[in-house]
mmCIF file of C-alpha atoms in Angstrom:
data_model
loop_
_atom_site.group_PDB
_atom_site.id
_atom_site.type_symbol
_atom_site.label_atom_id
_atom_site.label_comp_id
_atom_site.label_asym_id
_atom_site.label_seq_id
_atom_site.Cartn_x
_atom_site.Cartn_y
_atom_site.Cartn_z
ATOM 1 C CA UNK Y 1 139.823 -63.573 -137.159
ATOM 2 C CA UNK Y 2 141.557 -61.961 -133.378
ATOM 3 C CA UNK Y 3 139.419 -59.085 -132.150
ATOM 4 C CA UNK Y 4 142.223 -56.582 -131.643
ATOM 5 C CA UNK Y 5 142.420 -55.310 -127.942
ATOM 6 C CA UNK Y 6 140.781 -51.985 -127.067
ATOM 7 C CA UNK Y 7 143.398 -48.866 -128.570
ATOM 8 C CA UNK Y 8 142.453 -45.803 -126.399
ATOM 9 C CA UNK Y 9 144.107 -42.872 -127.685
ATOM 10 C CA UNK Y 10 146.265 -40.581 -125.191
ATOM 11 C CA UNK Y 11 144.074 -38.225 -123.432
ATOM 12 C CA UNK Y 12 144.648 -34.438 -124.570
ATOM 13 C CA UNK Y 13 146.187 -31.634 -122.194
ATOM 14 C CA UNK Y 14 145.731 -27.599 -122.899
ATOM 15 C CA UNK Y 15 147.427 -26.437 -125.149
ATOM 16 C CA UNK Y 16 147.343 -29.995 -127.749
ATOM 17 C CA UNK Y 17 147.119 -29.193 -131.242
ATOM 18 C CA UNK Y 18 143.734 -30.351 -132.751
ATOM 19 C CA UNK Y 19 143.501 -30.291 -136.525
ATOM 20 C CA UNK Y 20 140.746 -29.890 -138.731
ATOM 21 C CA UNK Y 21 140.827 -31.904 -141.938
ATOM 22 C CA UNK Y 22 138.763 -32.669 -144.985
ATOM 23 C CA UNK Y 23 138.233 -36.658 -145.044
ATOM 24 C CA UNK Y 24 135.722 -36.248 -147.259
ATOM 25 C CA UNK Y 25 133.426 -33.175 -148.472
ATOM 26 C CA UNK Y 26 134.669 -30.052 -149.602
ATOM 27 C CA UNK Y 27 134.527 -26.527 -148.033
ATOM 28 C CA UNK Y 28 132.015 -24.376 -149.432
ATOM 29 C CA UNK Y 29 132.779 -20.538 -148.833
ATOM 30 C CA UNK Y 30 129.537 -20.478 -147.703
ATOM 31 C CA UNK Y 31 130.381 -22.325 -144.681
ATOM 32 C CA UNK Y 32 133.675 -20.362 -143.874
ATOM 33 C CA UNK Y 33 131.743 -18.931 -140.975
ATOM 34 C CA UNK Y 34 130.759 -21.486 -139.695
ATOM 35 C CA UNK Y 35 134.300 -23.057 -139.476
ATOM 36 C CA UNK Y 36 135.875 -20.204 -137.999
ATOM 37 C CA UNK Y 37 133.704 -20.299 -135.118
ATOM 38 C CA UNK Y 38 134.378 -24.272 -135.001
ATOM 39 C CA UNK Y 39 137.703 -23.180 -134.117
ATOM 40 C CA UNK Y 40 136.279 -20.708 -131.595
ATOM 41 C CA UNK Y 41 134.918 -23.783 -129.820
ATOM 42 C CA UNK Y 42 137.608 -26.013 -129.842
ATOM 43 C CA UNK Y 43 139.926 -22.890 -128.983
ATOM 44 C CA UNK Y 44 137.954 -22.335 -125.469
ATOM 45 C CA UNK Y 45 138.323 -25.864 -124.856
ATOM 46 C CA UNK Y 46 142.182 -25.259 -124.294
ATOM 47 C CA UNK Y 47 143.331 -26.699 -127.198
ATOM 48 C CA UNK Y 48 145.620 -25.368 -130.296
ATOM 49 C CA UNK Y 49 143.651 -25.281 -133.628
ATOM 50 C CA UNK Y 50 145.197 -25.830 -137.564
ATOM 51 C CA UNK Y 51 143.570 -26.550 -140.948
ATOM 52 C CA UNK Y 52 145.190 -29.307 -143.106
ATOM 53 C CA UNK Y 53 145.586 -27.680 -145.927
ATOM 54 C CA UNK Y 54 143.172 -29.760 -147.973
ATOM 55 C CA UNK Y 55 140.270 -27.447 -145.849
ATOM 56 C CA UNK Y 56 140.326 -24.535 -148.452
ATOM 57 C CA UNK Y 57 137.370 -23.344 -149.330
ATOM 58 C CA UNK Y 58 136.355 -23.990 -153.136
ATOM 59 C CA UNK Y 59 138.699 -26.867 -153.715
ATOM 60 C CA UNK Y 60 137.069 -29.127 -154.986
ATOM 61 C CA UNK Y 61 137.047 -32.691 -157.057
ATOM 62 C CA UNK Y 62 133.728 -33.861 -157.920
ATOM 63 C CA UNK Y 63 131.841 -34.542 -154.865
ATOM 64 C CA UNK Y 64 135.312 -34.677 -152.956
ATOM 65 C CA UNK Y 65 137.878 -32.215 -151.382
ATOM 66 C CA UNK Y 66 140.509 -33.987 -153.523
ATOM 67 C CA UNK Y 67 141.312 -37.283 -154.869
ATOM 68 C CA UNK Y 68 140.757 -39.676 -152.415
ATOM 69 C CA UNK Y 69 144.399 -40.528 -152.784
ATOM 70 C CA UNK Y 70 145.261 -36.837 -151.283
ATOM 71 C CA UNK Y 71 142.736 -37.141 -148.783
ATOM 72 C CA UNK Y 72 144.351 -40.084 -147.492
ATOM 73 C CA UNK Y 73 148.046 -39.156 -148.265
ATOM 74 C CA UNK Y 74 146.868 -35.838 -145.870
ATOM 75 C CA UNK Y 75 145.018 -37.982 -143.199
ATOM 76 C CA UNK Y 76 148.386 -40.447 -142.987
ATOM 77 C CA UNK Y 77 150.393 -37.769 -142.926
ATOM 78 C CA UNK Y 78 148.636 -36.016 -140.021
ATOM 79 C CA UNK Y 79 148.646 -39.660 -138.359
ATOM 80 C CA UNK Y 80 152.344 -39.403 -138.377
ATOM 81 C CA UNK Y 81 152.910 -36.147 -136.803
ATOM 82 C CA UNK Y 82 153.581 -36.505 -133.598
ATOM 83 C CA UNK Y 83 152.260 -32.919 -132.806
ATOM 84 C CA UNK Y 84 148.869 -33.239 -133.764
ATOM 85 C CA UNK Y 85 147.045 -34.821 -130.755
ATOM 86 C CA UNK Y 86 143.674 -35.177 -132.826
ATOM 87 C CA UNK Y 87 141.791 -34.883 -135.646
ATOM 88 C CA UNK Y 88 138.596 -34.080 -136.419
ATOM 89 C CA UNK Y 89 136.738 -34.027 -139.565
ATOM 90 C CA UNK Y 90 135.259 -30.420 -141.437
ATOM 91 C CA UNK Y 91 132.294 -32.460 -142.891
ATOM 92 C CA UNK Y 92 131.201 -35.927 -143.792
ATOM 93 C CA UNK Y 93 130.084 -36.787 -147.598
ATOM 94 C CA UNK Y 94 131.081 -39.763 -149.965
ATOM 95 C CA UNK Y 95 134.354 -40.040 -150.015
ATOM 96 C CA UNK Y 96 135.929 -42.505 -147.516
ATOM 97 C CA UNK Y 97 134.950 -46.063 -149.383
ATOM 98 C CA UNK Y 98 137.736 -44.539 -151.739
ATOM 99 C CA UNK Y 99 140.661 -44.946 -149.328
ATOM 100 C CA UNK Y 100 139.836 -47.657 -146.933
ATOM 101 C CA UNK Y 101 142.626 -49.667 -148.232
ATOM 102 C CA UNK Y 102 145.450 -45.851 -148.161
ATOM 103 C CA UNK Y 103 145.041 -45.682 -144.532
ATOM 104 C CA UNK Y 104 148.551 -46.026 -142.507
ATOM 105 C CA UNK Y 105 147.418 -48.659 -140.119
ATOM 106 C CA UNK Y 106 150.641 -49.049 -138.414
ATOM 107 C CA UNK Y 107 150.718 -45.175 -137.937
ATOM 108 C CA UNK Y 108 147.442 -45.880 -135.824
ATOM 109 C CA UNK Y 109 148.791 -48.026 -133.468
ATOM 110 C CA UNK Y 110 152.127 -46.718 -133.018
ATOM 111 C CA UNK Y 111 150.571 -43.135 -132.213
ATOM 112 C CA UNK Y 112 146.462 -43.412 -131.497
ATOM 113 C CA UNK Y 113 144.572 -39.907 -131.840
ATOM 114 C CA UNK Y 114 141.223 -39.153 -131.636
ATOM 115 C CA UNK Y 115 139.255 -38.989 -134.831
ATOM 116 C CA UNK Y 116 136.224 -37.234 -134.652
ATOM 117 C CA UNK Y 117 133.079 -37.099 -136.876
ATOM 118 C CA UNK Y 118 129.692 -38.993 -138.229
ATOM 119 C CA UNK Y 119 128.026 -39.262 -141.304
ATOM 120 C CA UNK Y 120 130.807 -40.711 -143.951
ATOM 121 C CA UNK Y 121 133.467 -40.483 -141.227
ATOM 122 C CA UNK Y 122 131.194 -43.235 -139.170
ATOM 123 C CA UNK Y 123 132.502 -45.731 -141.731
ATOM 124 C CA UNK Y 124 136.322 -44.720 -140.442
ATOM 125 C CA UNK Y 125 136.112 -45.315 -136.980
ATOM 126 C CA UNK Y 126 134.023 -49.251 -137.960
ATOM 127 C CA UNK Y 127 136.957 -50.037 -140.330
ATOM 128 C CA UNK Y 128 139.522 -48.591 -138.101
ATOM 129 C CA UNK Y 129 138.078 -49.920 -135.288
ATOM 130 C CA UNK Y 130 137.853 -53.489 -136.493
ATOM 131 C CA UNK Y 131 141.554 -53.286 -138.147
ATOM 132 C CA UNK Y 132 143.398 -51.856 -134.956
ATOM 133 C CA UNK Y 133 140.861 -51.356 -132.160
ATOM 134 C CA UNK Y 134 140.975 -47.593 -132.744
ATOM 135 C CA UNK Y 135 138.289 -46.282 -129.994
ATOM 136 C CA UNK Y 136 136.377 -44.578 -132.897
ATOM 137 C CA UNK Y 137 134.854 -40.821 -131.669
ATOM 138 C CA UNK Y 138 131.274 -40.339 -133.313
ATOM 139 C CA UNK Y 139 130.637 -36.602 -132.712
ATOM 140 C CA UNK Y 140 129.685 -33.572 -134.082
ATOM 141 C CA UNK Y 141 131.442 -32.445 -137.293
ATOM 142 C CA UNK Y 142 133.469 -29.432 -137.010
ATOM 143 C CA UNK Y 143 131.432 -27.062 -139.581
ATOM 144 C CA UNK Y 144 128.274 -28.127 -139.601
ATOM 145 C CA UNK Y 145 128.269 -29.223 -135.781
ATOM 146 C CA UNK Y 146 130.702 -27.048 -133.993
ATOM 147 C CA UNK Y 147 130.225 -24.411 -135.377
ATOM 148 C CA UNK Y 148 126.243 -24.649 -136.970
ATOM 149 C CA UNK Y 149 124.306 -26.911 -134.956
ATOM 150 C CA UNK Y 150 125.621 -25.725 -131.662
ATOM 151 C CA UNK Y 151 125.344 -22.424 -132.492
ATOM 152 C CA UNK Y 152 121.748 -22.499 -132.658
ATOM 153 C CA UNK Y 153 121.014 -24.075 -129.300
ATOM 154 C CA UNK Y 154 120.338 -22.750 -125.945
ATOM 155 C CA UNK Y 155 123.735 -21.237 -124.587
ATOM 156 C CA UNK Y 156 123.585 -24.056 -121.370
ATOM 157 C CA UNK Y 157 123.103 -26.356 -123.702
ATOM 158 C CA UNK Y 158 126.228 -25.678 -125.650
ATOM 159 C CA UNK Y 159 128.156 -25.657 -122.076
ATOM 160 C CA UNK Y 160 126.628 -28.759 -121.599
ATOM 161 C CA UNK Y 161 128.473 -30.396 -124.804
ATOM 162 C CA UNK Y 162 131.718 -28.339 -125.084
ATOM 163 C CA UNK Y 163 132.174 -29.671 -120.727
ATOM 164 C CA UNK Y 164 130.869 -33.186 -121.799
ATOM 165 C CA UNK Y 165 133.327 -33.323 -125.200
ATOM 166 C CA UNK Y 166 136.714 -31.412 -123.405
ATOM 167 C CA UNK Y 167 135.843 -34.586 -120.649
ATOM 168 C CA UNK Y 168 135.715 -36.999 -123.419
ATOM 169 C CA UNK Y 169 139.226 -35.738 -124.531
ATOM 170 C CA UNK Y 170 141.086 -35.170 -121.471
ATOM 171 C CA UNK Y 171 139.547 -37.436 -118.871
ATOM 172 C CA UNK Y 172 141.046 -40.638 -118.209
ATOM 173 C CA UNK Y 173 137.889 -41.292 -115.931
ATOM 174 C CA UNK Y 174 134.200 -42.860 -117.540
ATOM 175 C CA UNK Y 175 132.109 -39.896 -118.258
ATOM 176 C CA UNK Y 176 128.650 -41.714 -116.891
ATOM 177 C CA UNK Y 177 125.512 -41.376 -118.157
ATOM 178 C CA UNK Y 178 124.927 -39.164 -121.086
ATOM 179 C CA UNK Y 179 122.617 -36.009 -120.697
ATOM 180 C CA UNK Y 180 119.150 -37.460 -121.617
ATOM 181 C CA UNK Y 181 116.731 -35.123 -123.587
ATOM 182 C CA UNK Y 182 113.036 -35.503 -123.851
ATOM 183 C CA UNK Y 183 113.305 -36.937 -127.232
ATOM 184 C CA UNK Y 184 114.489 -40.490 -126.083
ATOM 185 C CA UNK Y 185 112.058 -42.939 -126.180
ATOM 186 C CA UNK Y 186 111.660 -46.582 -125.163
ATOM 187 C CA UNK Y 187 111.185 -48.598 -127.992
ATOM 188 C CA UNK Y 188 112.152 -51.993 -126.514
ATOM 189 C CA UNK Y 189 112.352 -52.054 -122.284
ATOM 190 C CA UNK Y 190 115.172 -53.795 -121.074
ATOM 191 C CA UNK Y 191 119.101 -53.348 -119.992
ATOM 192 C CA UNK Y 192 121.999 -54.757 -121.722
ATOM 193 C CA UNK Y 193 126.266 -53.952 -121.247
ATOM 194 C CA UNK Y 194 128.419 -54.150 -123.914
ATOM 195 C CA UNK Y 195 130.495 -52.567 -126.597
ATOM 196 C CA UNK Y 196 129.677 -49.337 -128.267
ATOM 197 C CA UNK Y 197 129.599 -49.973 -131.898
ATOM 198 C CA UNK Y 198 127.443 -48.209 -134.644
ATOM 199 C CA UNK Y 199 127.626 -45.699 -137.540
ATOM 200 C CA UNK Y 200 125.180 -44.420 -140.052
ATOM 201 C CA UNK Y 201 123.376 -47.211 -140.589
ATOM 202 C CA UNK Y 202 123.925 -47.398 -144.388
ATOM 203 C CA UNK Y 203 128.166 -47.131 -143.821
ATOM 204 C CA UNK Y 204 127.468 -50.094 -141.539
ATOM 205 C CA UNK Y 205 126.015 -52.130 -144.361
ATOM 206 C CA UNK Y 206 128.869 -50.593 -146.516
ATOM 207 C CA UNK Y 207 131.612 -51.289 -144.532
ATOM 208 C CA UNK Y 208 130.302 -54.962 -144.049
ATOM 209 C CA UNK Y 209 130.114 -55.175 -147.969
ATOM 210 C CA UNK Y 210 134.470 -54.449 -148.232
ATOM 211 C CA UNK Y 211 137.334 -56.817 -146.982
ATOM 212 C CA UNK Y 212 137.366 -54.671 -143.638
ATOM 213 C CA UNK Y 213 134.618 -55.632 -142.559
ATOM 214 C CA UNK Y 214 134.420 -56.474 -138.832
ATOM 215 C CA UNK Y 215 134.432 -59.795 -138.134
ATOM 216 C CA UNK Y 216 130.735 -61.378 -136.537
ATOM 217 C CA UNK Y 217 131.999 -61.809 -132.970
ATOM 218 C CA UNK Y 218 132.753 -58.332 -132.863
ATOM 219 C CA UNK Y 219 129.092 -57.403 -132.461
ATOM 220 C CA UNK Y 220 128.509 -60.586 -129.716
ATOM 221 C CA UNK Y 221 127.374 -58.847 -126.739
ATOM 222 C CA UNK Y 222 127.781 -55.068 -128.739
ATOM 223 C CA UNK Y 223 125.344 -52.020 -128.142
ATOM 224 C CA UNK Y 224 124.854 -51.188 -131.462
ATOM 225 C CA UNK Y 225 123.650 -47.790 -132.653
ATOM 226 C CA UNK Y 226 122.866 -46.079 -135.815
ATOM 227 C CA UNK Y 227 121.292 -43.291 -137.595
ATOM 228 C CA UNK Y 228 120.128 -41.992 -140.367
ATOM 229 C CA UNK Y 229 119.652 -39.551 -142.723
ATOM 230 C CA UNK Y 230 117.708 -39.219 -146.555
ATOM 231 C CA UNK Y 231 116.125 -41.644 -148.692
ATOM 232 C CA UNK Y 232 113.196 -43.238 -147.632
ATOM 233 C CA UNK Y 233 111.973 -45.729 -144.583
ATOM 234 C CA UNK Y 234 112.139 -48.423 -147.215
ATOM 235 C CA UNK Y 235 115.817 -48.278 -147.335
ATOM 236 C CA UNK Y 236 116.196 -48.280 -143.788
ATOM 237 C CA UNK Y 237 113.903 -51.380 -143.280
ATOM 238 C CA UNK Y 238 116.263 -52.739 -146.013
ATOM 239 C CA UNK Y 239 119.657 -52.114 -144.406
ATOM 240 C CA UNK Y 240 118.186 -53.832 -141.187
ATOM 241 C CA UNK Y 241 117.428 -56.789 -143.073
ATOM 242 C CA UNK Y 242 120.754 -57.133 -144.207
ATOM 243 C CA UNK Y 243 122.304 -56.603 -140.748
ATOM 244 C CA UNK Y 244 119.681 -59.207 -139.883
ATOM 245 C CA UNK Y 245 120.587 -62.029 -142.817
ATOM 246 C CA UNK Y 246 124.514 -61.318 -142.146
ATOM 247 C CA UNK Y 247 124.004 -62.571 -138.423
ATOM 248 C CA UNK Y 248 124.595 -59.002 -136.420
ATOM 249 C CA UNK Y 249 121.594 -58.626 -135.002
ATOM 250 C CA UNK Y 250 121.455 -61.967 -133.504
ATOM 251 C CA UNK Y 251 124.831 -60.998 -131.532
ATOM 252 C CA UNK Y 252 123.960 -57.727 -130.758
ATOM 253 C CA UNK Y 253 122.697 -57.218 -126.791
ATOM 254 C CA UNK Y 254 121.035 -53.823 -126.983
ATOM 255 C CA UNK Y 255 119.985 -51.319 -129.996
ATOM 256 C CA UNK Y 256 120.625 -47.331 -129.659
ATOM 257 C CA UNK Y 257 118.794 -45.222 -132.713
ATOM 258 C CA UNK Y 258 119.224 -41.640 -133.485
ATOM 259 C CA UNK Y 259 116.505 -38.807 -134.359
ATOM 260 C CA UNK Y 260 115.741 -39.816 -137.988
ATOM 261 C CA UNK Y 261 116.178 -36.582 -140.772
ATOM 262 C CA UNK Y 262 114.953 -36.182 -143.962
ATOM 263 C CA UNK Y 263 113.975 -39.580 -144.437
ATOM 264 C CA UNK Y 264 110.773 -39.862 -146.439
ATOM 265 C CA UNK Y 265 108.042 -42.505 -145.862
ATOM 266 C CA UNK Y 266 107.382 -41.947 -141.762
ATOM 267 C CA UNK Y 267 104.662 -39.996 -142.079
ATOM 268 C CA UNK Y 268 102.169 -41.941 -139.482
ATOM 269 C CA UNK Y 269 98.920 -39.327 -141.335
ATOM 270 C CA UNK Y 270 99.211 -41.298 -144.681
ATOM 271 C CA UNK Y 271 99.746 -44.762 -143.044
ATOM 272 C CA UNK Y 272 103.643 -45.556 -143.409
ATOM 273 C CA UNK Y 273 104.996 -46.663 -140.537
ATOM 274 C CA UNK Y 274 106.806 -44.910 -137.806
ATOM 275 C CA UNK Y 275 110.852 -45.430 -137.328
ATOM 276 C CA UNK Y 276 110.268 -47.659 -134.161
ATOM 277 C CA UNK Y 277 108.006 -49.833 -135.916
ATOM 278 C CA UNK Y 278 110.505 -50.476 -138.698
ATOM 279 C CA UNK Y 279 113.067 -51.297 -135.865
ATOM 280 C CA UNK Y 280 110.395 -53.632 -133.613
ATOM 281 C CA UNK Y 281 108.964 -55.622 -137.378
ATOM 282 C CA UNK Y 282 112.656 -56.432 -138.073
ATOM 283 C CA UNK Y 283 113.728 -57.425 -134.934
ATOM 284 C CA UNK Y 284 110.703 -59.809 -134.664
ATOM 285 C CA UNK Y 285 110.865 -62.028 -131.307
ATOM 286 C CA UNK Y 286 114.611 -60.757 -130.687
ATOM 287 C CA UNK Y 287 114.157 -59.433 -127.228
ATOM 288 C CA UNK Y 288 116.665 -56.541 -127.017
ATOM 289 C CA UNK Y 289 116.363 -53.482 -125.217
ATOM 290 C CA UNK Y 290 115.816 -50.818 -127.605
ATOM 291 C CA UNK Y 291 116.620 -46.922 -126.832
ATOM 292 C CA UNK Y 292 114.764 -44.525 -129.988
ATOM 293 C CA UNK Y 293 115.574 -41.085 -131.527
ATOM 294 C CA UNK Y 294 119.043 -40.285 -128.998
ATOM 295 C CA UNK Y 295 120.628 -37.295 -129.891
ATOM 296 C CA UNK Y 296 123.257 -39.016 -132.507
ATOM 297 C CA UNK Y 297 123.320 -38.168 -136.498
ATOM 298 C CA UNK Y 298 122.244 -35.232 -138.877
ATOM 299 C CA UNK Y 299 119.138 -33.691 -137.083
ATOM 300 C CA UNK Y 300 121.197 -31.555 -134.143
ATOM 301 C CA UNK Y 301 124.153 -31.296 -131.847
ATOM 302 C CA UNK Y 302 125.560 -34.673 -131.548
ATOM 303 C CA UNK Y 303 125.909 -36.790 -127.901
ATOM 304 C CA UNK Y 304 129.333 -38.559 -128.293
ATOM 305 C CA UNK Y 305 129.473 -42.169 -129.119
ATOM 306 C CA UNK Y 306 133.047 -43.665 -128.599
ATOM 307 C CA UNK Y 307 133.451 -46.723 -130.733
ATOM 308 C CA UNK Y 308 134.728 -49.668 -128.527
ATOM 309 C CA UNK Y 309 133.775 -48.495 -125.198
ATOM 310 C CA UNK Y 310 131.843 -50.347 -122.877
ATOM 311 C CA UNK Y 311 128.043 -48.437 -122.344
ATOM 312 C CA UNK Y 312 125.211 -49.680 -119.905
ATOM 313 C CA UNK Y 313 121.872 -49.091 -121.807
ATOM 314 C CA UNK Y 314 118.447 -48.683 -119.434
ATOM 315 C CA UNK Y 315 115.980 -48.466 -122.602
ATOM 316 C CA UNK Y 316 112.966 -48.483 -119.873
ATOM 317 C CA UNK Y 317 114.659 -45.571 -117.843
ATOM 318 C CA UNK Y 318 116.123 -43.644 -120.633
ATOM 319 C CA UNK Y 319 119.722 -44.166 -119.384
ATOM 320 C CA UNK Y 320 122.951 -44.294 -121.702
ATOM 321 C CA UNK Y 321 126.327 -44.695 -119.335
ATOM 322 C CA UNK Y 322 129.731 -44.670 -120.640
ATOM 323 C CA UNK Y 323 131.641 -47.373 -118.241
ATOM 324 C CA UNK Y 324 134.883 -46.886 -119.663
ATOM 325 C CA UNK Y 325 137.002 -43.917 -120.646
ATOM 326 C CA UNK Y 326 137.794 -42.828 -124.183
ATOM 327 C CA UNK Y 327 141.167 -42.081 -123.484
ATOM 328 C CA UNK Y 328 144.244 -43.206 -121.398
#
C-alpha cells in the first residue's frame, strides 16, 4: 500500500472560526462550565468559537452523543464548510470505531483542518492519518482539558500551553522542543528522528484490528507514543505484545509514553511491576530510546502531539523537538 504524502492543514489567522463538536461522548450538564470556559480559552487565542449542534447538554444515545451515523453526518458536514478552520473535539469516549468507514475522505483532502483531541479521538487522527496523511492533532479535549485540566494548573503554566497551542495553529515555523516537566523520565537512553505517530495505546491495537489500519512501513523509522488510561497493567503488557507480534515495534525508532491513570496493577509495594518495566520486558533486546510518563493522555493538561510530523527524541536528556510545522 502508498504511504500518502504529509497533509498539513492551513495554518489559522485571528479571527478563524474553531468549532467544538461531539465525536463521541455526550455533554453532561454537569460539565457546561467547564465548556464555557473552553471557549474562554480558545476565544483569547484570537479565534471565533461555535458548538455543532450535536454539543447539547443531555443528549444523549447510550454511551454516545447520537448515533454514530449523526456524529459522522455532523463531523462531514463541518469538514465541508469552508468557514470552519478547525475542529476540536468536547470529549473522547467509545464512539468513533462506529463511523470509521462515514468519514468524507475526499472532504479531508480537498479542505485539511485541524482536528483536535485524545482518548477515542486518538483513533481519528491514526485512521485519518493513514487514509489521507491528515497531520493528526493529539491535544487536550475541549471540556475536560480546556476548560478542567488547565484550569487547575499554575496560571504560567496555562500561558505556557495556550502560547505553545495558538503556535501550533498559526505558525508555519517548527515549534522546537516541547516544555519538559520533571515527570519525564529515561526509560531507554538513546536518540532517534522520525515520524510522530501514537494514540491511546488500546485505539492503536483497535485501529490495527479494522481495514484502516496503517500499513507496516508506516511505523519504519516512526516515534511512536501512547498512553493510557483504566484497566489494569496486564492489559497494557497485552496490547504491547500485539504491537510486538504484528511487526510495529520492530520498525519503530524511538518510544514516547504518557503519565499512566487509573490503571490498576503498578503498585511497586505489593510487587507488580512498574509501567517502565512493562515497556523494557516487552521490548526485550530492541534497543530503542525510550522517553516515560510525558505529559500526553488522561492524567493532566496535554503537550501536543501532531500525528505525521517529524520529532527528534533525546530519551537520555529529556528532549522532545518538533522539526516540522503542523501547519502550512
Amino acid at each position: 500500500m502508498t504511504v500518502p504524502p504529509l497533509l498539513r492543514p492551513r495554518a489559522l489567522v485571528p479571527g478563524d472560526l474553531v468549532v467544538i463538536a461531539s465525536l463521541s461522548g455526550p455533554l453532561d450538564a454537569v460539565y457546561e462550565p467547564d465548556l464555557e470556559q473552553a471557549v474562554v480559552v480558545l476565544e483569547r487565542m484570537g479565534f471565533r468559537v461555535r458548538r455543532a449542534p450535536l454539543l447539547e447538554a443531555g443528549r444523549s444515545r447510550w454511551w454516545s452523543a447520537a448515533r454514530p451515523s449523526e456524529i459522522a453526518e455532523e463531523l462531514n458536514a463541518l469538514l465541508r464548510d469552508p468557514e470552519v478552520r478547525a475542529i476540536i473535539a468536547h470529549d473522547g469516549g467509545q464512539t468513533a470505531l462506529g463511523y470509521l468507514d462515514l468519514i468524507d475522505v475526499e472532504a479531508i483532502r480537498a479542505d485539511p483542518k485541524p482536528i483536535l483531541g485524545y482518548s477515542d479521538i486518538s483513533l481519528l487522527h491514526l485512521v485519518l492519518y493513514g487514509r489521507t496523511g491528515l497531520v493528526g492533532f493529539h491535544a487536550d479535549l475541549a471540556t475536560p482539558g480546556l476548560g478542567g485540566h488547565w484550569q487547575r494548573v499554575p496560571a504560567a503554566r496555562r500561558s505556557e500551553l495556550a502560547q505553545l497551542y495558538s503556535r501550533l495553529l498559526t505558525s508555519t515555523e517548527p515549534l522546537g522542543a516541547l516544555p519538559a516537566s520533571p515527570s519525564w523520565e529515561c526509560w531507554r537512553p538513546g536518540r532517534a528522528e522520525g515520524r510522530l505517530i501514537g494514540a491511546v495505546i488500546n485505539r492503536i491495537v483497535f485501529a490495527q484490528a479494522t481495514p484502516y489500519a496503517l500499513p507496516l512501513e508506516q511505523f519504519d523509522g516512526a516515534v511512536l507514543f501512547w498512553e493510557e488510561m483504566g484497566g489494569l497493567a496486564a492489559y497494557v503488557w497485552s496490547y504491547l505484545h500485539v504491537l510486538r507480534h504484528s511487526g510495529v515495534l520492530d520498525r519503530v525508532a524511538g518510544m514516547v509514553v504518557g503519565v499512566p491513570h487509573a490503571i490498576d496493577g503498578l503498585d511497586s509495594r505489593d510487587g507488580s511491576p512498574s509501567l517502565a518495566e512493562i515497556v523494557l520486558d516487552v521490548l526485550g533486546d530492541r534497543d530503542i530510546p525510550v522517553l516515560g510518563n510525558v505529559d500526553i493522555g488522561h492524567a493532566g493538561p496535554n503537550l501536543p502531539m501532531p500525528v505525521g510530523v517529524r520529532v527528534a527524541l533525546d530519551a537520555g536528556e529529556r528532549t522532545l523537538s518538533l522539526l516540522e510545522p503542523a501547519v502550512r
